[in-house]
Every structure is written in structure tokens, then in C-alpha cells.
PDB file of C-alpha atoms in Angstrom:
ATOM      1  CA  MET H   1       0.000   0.000   0.000  1.00 41.00           C
ATOM      2  CA  SER H   2       1.525   3.296  -1.055  1.00 43.00           C
ATOM      3  CA  ILE H   3       0.731   6.559   0.631  1.00 44.00           C
ATOM      4  CA  ASP H   4       1.168   9.841  -1.181  1.00 49.00           C
ATOM      5  CA  VAL H   5       2.842  12.119   1.341  1.00 46.00           C
ATOM      6  CA  LYS H   6       2.944  15.847   0.633  1.00 47.00           C
ATOM      7  CA  ALA H   7       5.559  18.135   2.052  1.00 47.00           C
ATOM      8  CA  GLN H   8       4.355  20.653   4.583  1.00 46.00           C
ATOM      9  CA  GLY H   9       2.784  23.669   2.824  1.00 46.00           C
ATOM     10  CA  GLU H  10       2.580  21.958  -0.619  1.00 52.00           C
ATOM     11  CA  GLN H  11      -0.817  22.563  -2.284  1.00 55.00           C
ATOM     12  CA  ASN H  12      -2.379  19.866  -4.501  1.00 79.00           C
ATOM     13  CA  SER H  13      -5.917  21.309  -4.947  1.00 86.00           C
ATOM     14  CA  ILE H  14      -6.367  24.288  -7.308  1.00 89.00           C
ATOM     15  CA  GLN H  15      -9.526  26.259  -8.116  1.00 92.00           C
ATOM     16  CA  PHE H  16      -9.616  26.325 -11.935  1.00 93.00           C
ATOM     17  CA  SER H  17     -11.668  29.109 -13.504  1.00 93.00           C
ATOM     18  CA  GLY H  18     -11.852  31.000 -16.748  1.00 93.00           C
ATOM     19  CA  ILE H  19     -13.874  32.334 -19.646  1.00 93.00           C
ATOM     20  CA  VAL H  20     -14.557  30.394 -22.851  1.00 93.00           C
ATOM     21  CA  VAL H  21     -14.810  32.682 -25.901  1.00 93.00           C
ATOM     22  CA  GLU H  22     -15.398  32.254 -29.635  1.00 90.00           C
ATOM     23  CA  GLY H  23     -12.017  32.436 -31.360  1.00 78.00           C
ATOM     24  CA  ASP H  24     -10.387  35.835 -30.958  1.00 75.00           C
ATOM     25  CA  SER H  25     -13.688  37.606 -30.217  1.00 76.00           C
ATOM     26  CA  SER H  26     -14.927  38.643 -26.798  1.00 77.00           C
ATOM     27  CA  TYR H  27     -18.225  36.739 -27.103  1.00 84.00           C
ATOM     28  CA  GLY H  28     -18.547  34.081 -24.414  1.00 89.00           C
ATOM     29  CA  VAL H  29     -19.668  30.571 -25.293  1.00 91.00           C
ATOM     30  CA  PRO H  30     -22.636  29.669 -23.038  1.00 92.00           C
ATOM     31  CA  GLY H  31     -23.250  26.038 -22.108  1.00 92.00           C
ATOM     32  CA  ALA H  32     -19.744  24.796 -23.003  1.00 93.00           C
ATOM     33  CA  HIS H  33     -18.772  21.598 -21.156  1.00 94.00           C
ATOM     34  CA  VAL H  34     -15.693  21.809 -18.919  1.00 95.00           C
ATOM     35  CA  TYR H  35     -14.807  18.466 -17.323  1.00 94.00           C
ATOM     36  CA  ILE H  36     -11.900  16.551 -15.849  1.00 92.00           C
ATOM     37  CA  LYS H  37     -11.011  13.730 -18.207  1.00 86.00           C
ATOM     38  CA  GLN H  38      -9.823  11.236 -15.569  1.00 86.00           C
ATOM     39  CA  ALA H  39     -12.596  11.867 -13.020  1.00 85.00           C
ATOM     40  CA  GLY H  40     -15.501  12.331 -15.449  1.00 83.00           C
ATOM     41  CA  LYS H  41     -16.900  15.293 -13.503  1.00 90.00           C
ATOM     42  CA  GLY H  42     -17.128  18.941 -14.389  1.00 92.00           C
ATOM     43  CA  THR H  43     -19.359  21.934 -15.046  1.00 93.00           C
ATOM     44  CA  VAL H  44     -20.800  24.092 -17.821  1.00 94.00           C
ATOM     45  CA  THR H  45     -20.183  27.753 -18.627  1.00 94.00           C
ATOM     46  CA  ASN H  46     -22.804  30.358 -17.768  1.00 93.00           C
ATOM     47  CA  HIS H  47     -24.414  32.809 -20.229  1.00 90.00           C
ATOM     48  CA  ALA H  48     -21.197  34.890 -20.382  1.00 90.00           C
ATOM     49  CA  GLY H  49     -18.905  31.874 -20.881  1.00 91.00           C
ATOM     50  CA  PHE H  50     -17.529  31.898 -17.293  1.00 94.00           C
ATOM     51  CA  PHE H  51     -16.848  28.747 -15.261  1.00 94.00           C
ATOM     52  CA  THR H  52     -15.087  27.692 -12.065  1.00 93.00           C
ATOM     53  CA  MET H  53     -14.397  24.249 -10.601  1.00 93.00           C
ATOM     54  CA  PRO H  54     -12.039  22.504  -8.160  1.00 92.00           C
ATOM     55  CA  THR H  55      -9.183  20.495  -9.727  1.00 93.00           C
ATOM     56  CA  GLN H  56      -5.977  18.733  -8.760  1.00 91.00           C
ATOM     57  CA  VAL H  57      -2.465  19.381 -10.038  1.00 90.00           C
ATOM     58  CA  GLY H  58      -1.903  17.315 -13.197  1.00 90.00           C
ATOM     59  CA  ASP H  59      -5.611  16.930 -14.081  1.00 91.00           C
ATOM     60  CA  THR H  60      -6.440  17.113 -17.787  1.00 92.00           C
ATOM     61  CA  VAL H  61      -9.449  19.401 -18.281  1.00 94.00           C
ATOM     62  CA  VAL H  62     -11.398  19.076 -21.528  1.00 94.00           C
ATOM     63  CA  VAL H  63     -13.415  22.013 -22.892  1.00 95.00           C
ATOM     64  CA  SER H  64     -16.005  21.158 -25.559  1.00 93.00           C
ATOM     65  CA  SER H  65     -18.997  22.763 -27.222  1.00 92.00           C
ATOM     66  CA  VAL H  66     -21.073  21.996 -30.308  1.00 89.00           C
ATOM     67  CA  GLY H  67     -19.503  23.558 -33.403  1.00 87.00           C
ATOM     68  CA  PHE H  68     -16.070  23.964 -31.816  1.00 90.00           C
ATOM     69  CA  ALA H  69     -12.968  21.762 -31.609  1.00 91.00           C
ATOM     70  CA  LYS H  70     -12.242  20.219 -28.195  1.00 92.00           C
ATOM     71  CA  GLN H  71      -9.418  21.691 -26.155  1.00 92.00           C
ATOM     72  CA  GLU H  72      -7.410  20.064 -23.374  1.00 93.00           C
ATOM     73  CA  ILE H  73      -5.646  21.915 -20.567  1.00 92.00           C
ATOM     74  CA  VAL H  74      -3.334  20.305 -18.002  1.00 92.00           C
ATOM     75  CA  ILE H  75      -3.509  21.928 -14.558  1.00 90.00           C
ATOM     76  CA  PRO H  76       0.029  23.050 -13.653  1.00 89.00           C
ATOM     77  CA  LYS H  77       1.619  23.078 -10.213  1.00 87.00           C
ATOM     78  CA  ARG H  78       1.216  26.569  -8.763  1.00 83.00           C
ATOM     79  CA  ASP H  79       2.122  28.474  -5.617  1.00 83.00           C
ATOM     80  CA  ASP H  80      -1.303  30.120  -5.287  1.00 83.00           C
ATOM     81  CA  LEU H  81      -4.688  28.421  -4.890  1.00 85.00           C
ATOM     82  CA  GLY H  82      -6.189  29.499  -8.217  1.00 88.00           C
ATOM     83  CA  PHE H  83      -5.542  29.103 -11.932  1.00 89.00           C
ATOM     84  CA  THR H  84      -7.466  31.373 -14.351  1.00 90.00           C
ATOM     85  CA  VAL H  85      -7.391  31.141 -18.155  1.00 92.00           C
ATOM     86  CA  LEU H  86      -9.013  32.619 -21.252  1.00 92.00           C
ATOM     87  CA  ILE H  87      -9.907  29.752 -23.596  1.00 92.00           C
ATOM     88  CA  GLU H  88     -10.336  30.640 -27.266  1.00 92.00           C
ATOM     89  CA  MET H  89     -12.436  27.998 -29.018  1.00 91.00           C
ATOM     90  CA  ARG H  90     -11.786  27.268 -32.701  1.00 90.00           C
ATOM     91  CA  GLU H  91     -14.706  26.504 -35.014  1.00 89.00           C
ATOM     92  CA  ASP H  92     -14.955  22.915 -36.169  1.00 86.00           C
ATOM     93  CA  VAL H  93     -17.325  22.795 -39.125  1.00 80.00           C
ATOM     94  CA  THR H  94     -18.200  19.376 -40.507  1.00 80.00           C
ATOM     95  CA  GLU H  95     -19.962  19.338 -43.843  1.00 82.00           C
ATOM     96  CA  LEU H  96     -22.120  16.299 -44.419  1.00 83.00           C
ATOM     97  CA  PRO H  97     -22.515  14.905 -47.940  1.00 88.00           C
ATOM     98  CA  LEU H  98     -25.668  15.848 -49.849  1.00 86.00           C
ATOM     99  CA  LEU H  99     -28.483  13.358 -49.395  1.00 81.00           C
ATOM    100  CA  GLU H 100     -31.359  13.355 -51.853  1.00 78.00           C
ATOM    101  CA  VAL H 101     -34.595  11.611 -50.890  1.00 78.00           C
ATOM    102  CA  PHE H 102     -36.925  10.425 -53.642  1.00 75.00           C
ATOM    103  CA  PRO H 103     -40.345   8.741 -53.256  1.00 82.00           C
ATOM    104  CA  TYR H 104     -39.446   6.155 -55.923  1.00 82.00           C
ATOM    105  CA  PRO H 105     -36.572   3.650 -55.660  1.00 84.00           C
ATOM    106  CA  THR H 106     -35.473   3.949 -59.300  1.00 85.00           C
ATOM    107  CA  LYS H 107     -35.630   6.503 -62.093  1.00 85.00           C
ATOM    108  CA  GLU H 108     -37.587   4.114 -64.339  1.00 89.00           C
ATOM    109  CA  ILE H 109     -40.395   3.628 -61.770  1.00 87.00           C
ATOM    110  CA  PHE H 110     -40.593   7.408 -61.336  1.00 84.00           C
ATOM    111  CA  GLU H 111     -40.925   7.909 -65.118  1.00 85.00           C
ATOM    112  CA  GLU H 112     -43.732   5.335 -65.281  1.00 84.00           C
ATOM    113  CA  ALA H 113     -45.638   6.975 -62.429  1.00 80.00           C
ATOM    114  CA  PHE H 114     -45.146  10.437 -63.938  1.00 78.00           C
ATOM    115  CA  LEU H 115     -46.355   9.379 -67.383  1.00 80.00           C
ATOM    116  CA  ALA H 116     -49.340   7.579 -65.831  1.00 77.00           C
ATOM    117  CA  LEU H 117     -50.566  10.910 -64.470  1.00 71.00           C
ATOM    118  CA  GLY H 118     -51.344  12.053 -67.994  1.00 64.00           C
ATOM    119  CA  GLU H 119     -53.695  14.973 -68.266  1.00 58.00           C
ATOM    120  CA  GLN H 120     -55.939  14.048 -65.348  1.00 58.00           C
ATOM    121  CA  LYS H 121     -56.072  16.597 -62.578  1.00 63.00           C
ATOM    122  CA  ASP H 122     -55.061  15.375 -59.172  1.00 70.00           C
ATOM    123  CA  GLN H 123     -57.423  16.105 -56.240  1.00 75.00           C
ATOM    124  CA  ARG H 124     -54.506  17.656 -54.336  1.00 78.00           C
ATOM    125  CA  ILE H 125     -53.926  20.171 -57.146  1.00 79.00           C
ATOM    126  CA  GLU H 126     -57.618  21.129 -57.121  1.00 81.00           C
ATOM    127  CA  ASN H 127     -57.486  21.635 -53.349  1.00 83.00           C
ATOM    128  CA  MET H 128     -54.323  23.694 -53.715  1.00 85.00           C
ATOM    129  CA  GLU H 129     -55.900  25.936 -56.345  1.00 85.00           C
ATOM    130  CA  LYS H 130     -59.036  26.353 -54.224  1.00 85.00           C
ATOM    131  CA  ASN H 131     -57.066  27.167 -51.051  1.00 85.00           C
ATOM    132  CA  LEU H 132     -54.789  29.627 -52.842  1.00 88.00           C
ATOM    133  CA  SER H 133     -57.570  31.545 -54.571  1.00 89.00           C
ATOM    134  CA  GLN H 134     -57.547  35.295 -54.009  1.00 90.00           C
ATOM    135  CA  GLU H 135     -60.824  35.394 -52.063  1.00 89.00           C
ATOM    136  CA  LYS H 136     -59.688  32.557 -49.760  1.00 87.00           C
ATOM    137  CA  LEU H 137     -56.351  34.301 -49.102  1.00 86.00           C
ATOM    138  CA  THR H 138     -58.144  37.594 -48.398  1.00 87.00           C
ATOM    139  CA  MET H 139     -60.521  35.877 -45.982  1.00 86.00           C
ATOM    140  CA  MET H 140     -57.607  34.220 -44.140  1.00 84.00           C
ATOM    141  CA  SER H 141     -55.608  37.464 -43.928  1.00 82.00           C
ATOM    142  CA  ASN H 142     -58.623  39.290 -42.465  1.00 82.00           C
ATOM    143  CA  ALA H 143     -59.014  36.583 -39.804  1.00 83.00           C
ATOM    144  CA  LEU H 144     -55.371  36.792 -38.668  1.00 81.00           C
ATOM    145  CA  PRO H 145     -54.717  38.050 -35.126  1.00 82.00           C
ATOM    146  CA  MET H 146     -52.723  41.211 -34.482  1.00 80.00           C
ATOM    147  CA  GLY H 147     -49.020  41.089 -35.227  1.00 82.00           C
ATOM    148  CA  ALA H 148     -46.179  42.335 -33.046  1.00 86.00           C
ATOM    149  CA  THR H 149     -46.795  46.006 -33.887  1.00 86.00           C
ATOM    150  CA  GLY H 150     -50.522  45.764 -33.184  1.00 85.00           C
ATOM    151  CA  ASN H 151     -49.947  44.004 -29.871  1.00 87.00           C
ATOM    152  CA  TYR H 152     -47.366  46.618 -28.862  1.00 87.00           C
ATOM    153  CA  LYS H 153     -49.719  49.519 -29.690  1.00 88.00           C
ATOM    154  CA  TYR H 154     -52.599  47.857 -27.851  1.00 87.00           C
ATOM    155  CA  TYR H 155     -50.477  47.286 -24.729  1.00 87.00           C
ATOM    156  CA  MET H 156     -49.017  50.810 -24.765  1.00 89.00           C
ATOM    157  CA  ASN H 157     -52.511  52.344 -25.090  1.00 87.00           C
ATOM    158  CA  TYR H 158     -53.730  50.112 -22.260  1.00 87.00           C
ATOM    159  CA  ARG H 159     -50.831  51.209 -20.007  1.00 86.00           C
ATOM    160  CA  ALA H 160     -51.390  54.874 -20.902  1.00 86.00           C
ATOM    161  CA  ASP H 161     -55.065  54.550 -19.905  1.00 84.00           C
ATOM    162  CA  GLN H 162     -54.069  52.865 -16.641  1.00 82.00           C
ATOM    163  CA  ILE H 163     -51.612  55.621 -15.785  1.00 81.00           C
ATOM    164  CA  ALA H 164     -54.056  58.383 -16.729  1.00 77.00           C
ATOM    165  CA  THR H 165     -56.858  56.949 -14.584  1.00 74.00           C
ATOM    166  CA  GLN H 166     -54.879  55.534 -11.658  1.00 73.00           C
ATOM    167  CA  TYR H 167     -56.008  58.271  -9.241  1.00 71.00           C
ATOM    168  CA  PHE H 168     -59.645  58.383 -10.351  1.00 67.00           C
ATOM    169  CA  MET H 169     -62.487  56.374  -8.880  1.00 63.00           C
ATOM    170  CA  GLU H 170     -63.867  53.660 -11.079  1.00 63.00           C
ATOM    171  CA  THR H 171     -67.094  54.586 -12.835  1.00 62.00           C
ATOM    172  CA  ALA H 172     -70.124  52.920 -11.321  1.00 66.00           C
ATOM    173  CA  ASN H 173     -72.079  50.375 -13.310  1.00 73.00           C
ATOM    174  CA  PRO H 174     -75.637  51.768 -13.724  1.00 72.00           C
ATOM    175  CA  LEU H 175     -77.085  48.246 -13.761  1.00 79.00           C
ATOM    176  CA  LEU H 176     -75.935  47.800 -10.157  1.00 81.00           C
ATOM    177  CA  ASN H 177     -77.441  51.093  -8.984  1.00 82.00           C
ATOM    178  CA  PRO H 178     -80.707  50.442  -7.017  1.00 84.00           C
ATOM    179  CA  PHE H 179     -81.895  54.032  -7.503  1.00 85.00           C
ATOM    180  CA  ALA H 180     -81.608  53.687 -11.288  1.00 85.00           C
ATOM    181  CA  TRP H 181     -83.700  50.488 -11.098  1.00 88.00           C
ATOM    182  CA  ARG H 182     -86.323  52.291  -8.977  1.00 89.00           C
ATOM    183  CA  ASP H 183     -86.600  55.104 -11.537  1.00 89.00           C
ATOM    184  CA  LEU H 184     -86.859  52.596 -14.404  1.00 87.00           C
ATOM    185  CA  ILE H 185     -89.670  50.648 -12.697  1.00 89.00           C
ATOM    186  CA  ARG H 186     -91.585  53.884 -11.944  1.00 90.00           C
ATOM    187  CA  SER H 187     -91.248  54.959 -15.567  1.00 88.00           C
ATOM    188  CA  ILE H 188     -92.589  51.615 -16.785  1.00 88.00           C
ATOM    189  CA  LYS H 189     -95.567  51.810 -14.378  1.00 89.00           C
ATOM    190  CA  LYS H 190     -96.389  55.354 -15.496  1.00 88.00           C
ATOM    191  CA  GLY H 191     -96.314  54.198 -19.098  1.00 85.00           C
ATOM    192  CA  ASP H 192     -93.491  56.422 -20.261  1.00 83.00           C
ATOM    193  CA  PHE H 193     -92.289  53.735 -22.696  1.00 78.00           C
ATOM    194  CA  LYS H 194     -95.656  52.991 -24.324  1.00 77.00           C
ATOM    195  CA  SER H 195     -95.805  53.873 -28.004  1.00 71.00           C
ATOM    196  CA  LYS H 196     -98.251  56.677 -28.761  1.00 64.00           C
ATOM    197  CA  ASP H 197    -100.264  56.049 -31.921  1.00 59.00           C
TER     198      ASP H 197
END
């Protein structure tokens, strides 16, 4: 059994922190993974690209994010308790080959199906023409809800009304006024609403 004995005052634990940025820009990379390769534990960067985590001297820290090449940093032996770095991530763009998807397995079968269409009109084409007619499009555009500008104007007018009337009493609803009901009933009994021929 071997025991790792440290000399008095020698520090093995280091607080590793830093900012992960895009290349040579000052834009932080949010959500980048920063983990210790040997231990399999780590953290992620915040919205500004900052991170901090405890490490040991000699740990290999891997920094990775989608769209960027991985970077590895070995924690050096230091006299102080912290190690801070600025990590510039390099873009790693992978272009996938073009993939074309066809509904028919071979060109010959496609030609047969296309020629079989002939001059007959497909039901889908009729529906498309009906749904894209000018009167149908006009009807749909009139039924659309307000857009961003309309919603903004509505909200700003609403807030302006609230501010303008915040110190005024609310207007009373005449249907809840018992005196208005009394006057209405008296008028009906007197015949004020009868039509005079």
C-alpha cells in the first residue's frame, strides 16, 4: 500500500476558472462543457462563458462545445490556490454529404408513375388551387390576429389609460345602482315607454 505524502505547505488542490470565448472575439460561449477527463466530472459555462471548478495538479481538463474543436488543458503546479485562463475555441465545421430523398426507388419507376398521371387533374392540385384563390387568401388574412406592432400599440394604449386613470375612482355600473332600477320601474308603471299612436 503506497501513501502519497505531501511536504508541509505543498498545495495539490487548485480552483480552476476562466472564460470560454469564440475564437479571438470577446463573445462568451454559453453552455460549453468543462470536465476533468480522468474523473468524469465537471461543469458548464454560464451565459457569459464563465466557469469555475475545483481540480488537482496534473488533471487534464477538456473544454467542448457543439460547433467547436475540443481543447485540453493540463492543470500546472502553482504556488497560489487558483488558476485562471481565457480559452479561445476554434470553429470545427463538418460538412455532411448531400443526401437526396426520392419517393421512388429507381428513375424508371418514377418515369412510369409520372407518365401515368397524364392529363388528369389530381385532387390535391384542385385543393391547392381552391385554397390559394384570391378570395380565400383575403378571408384568411382578415381573420389573422394582431401582429407584433398591433400588440405593442394595444399594450401601450392600455398602459397609458391605466396611468391616466390611476387616481380616479372607477365609474359605477348603472345596472348595479338600485336608484336607477327604482326610476326605471316607476317609468314603466307610469307608461313612459308605451308607443303613442
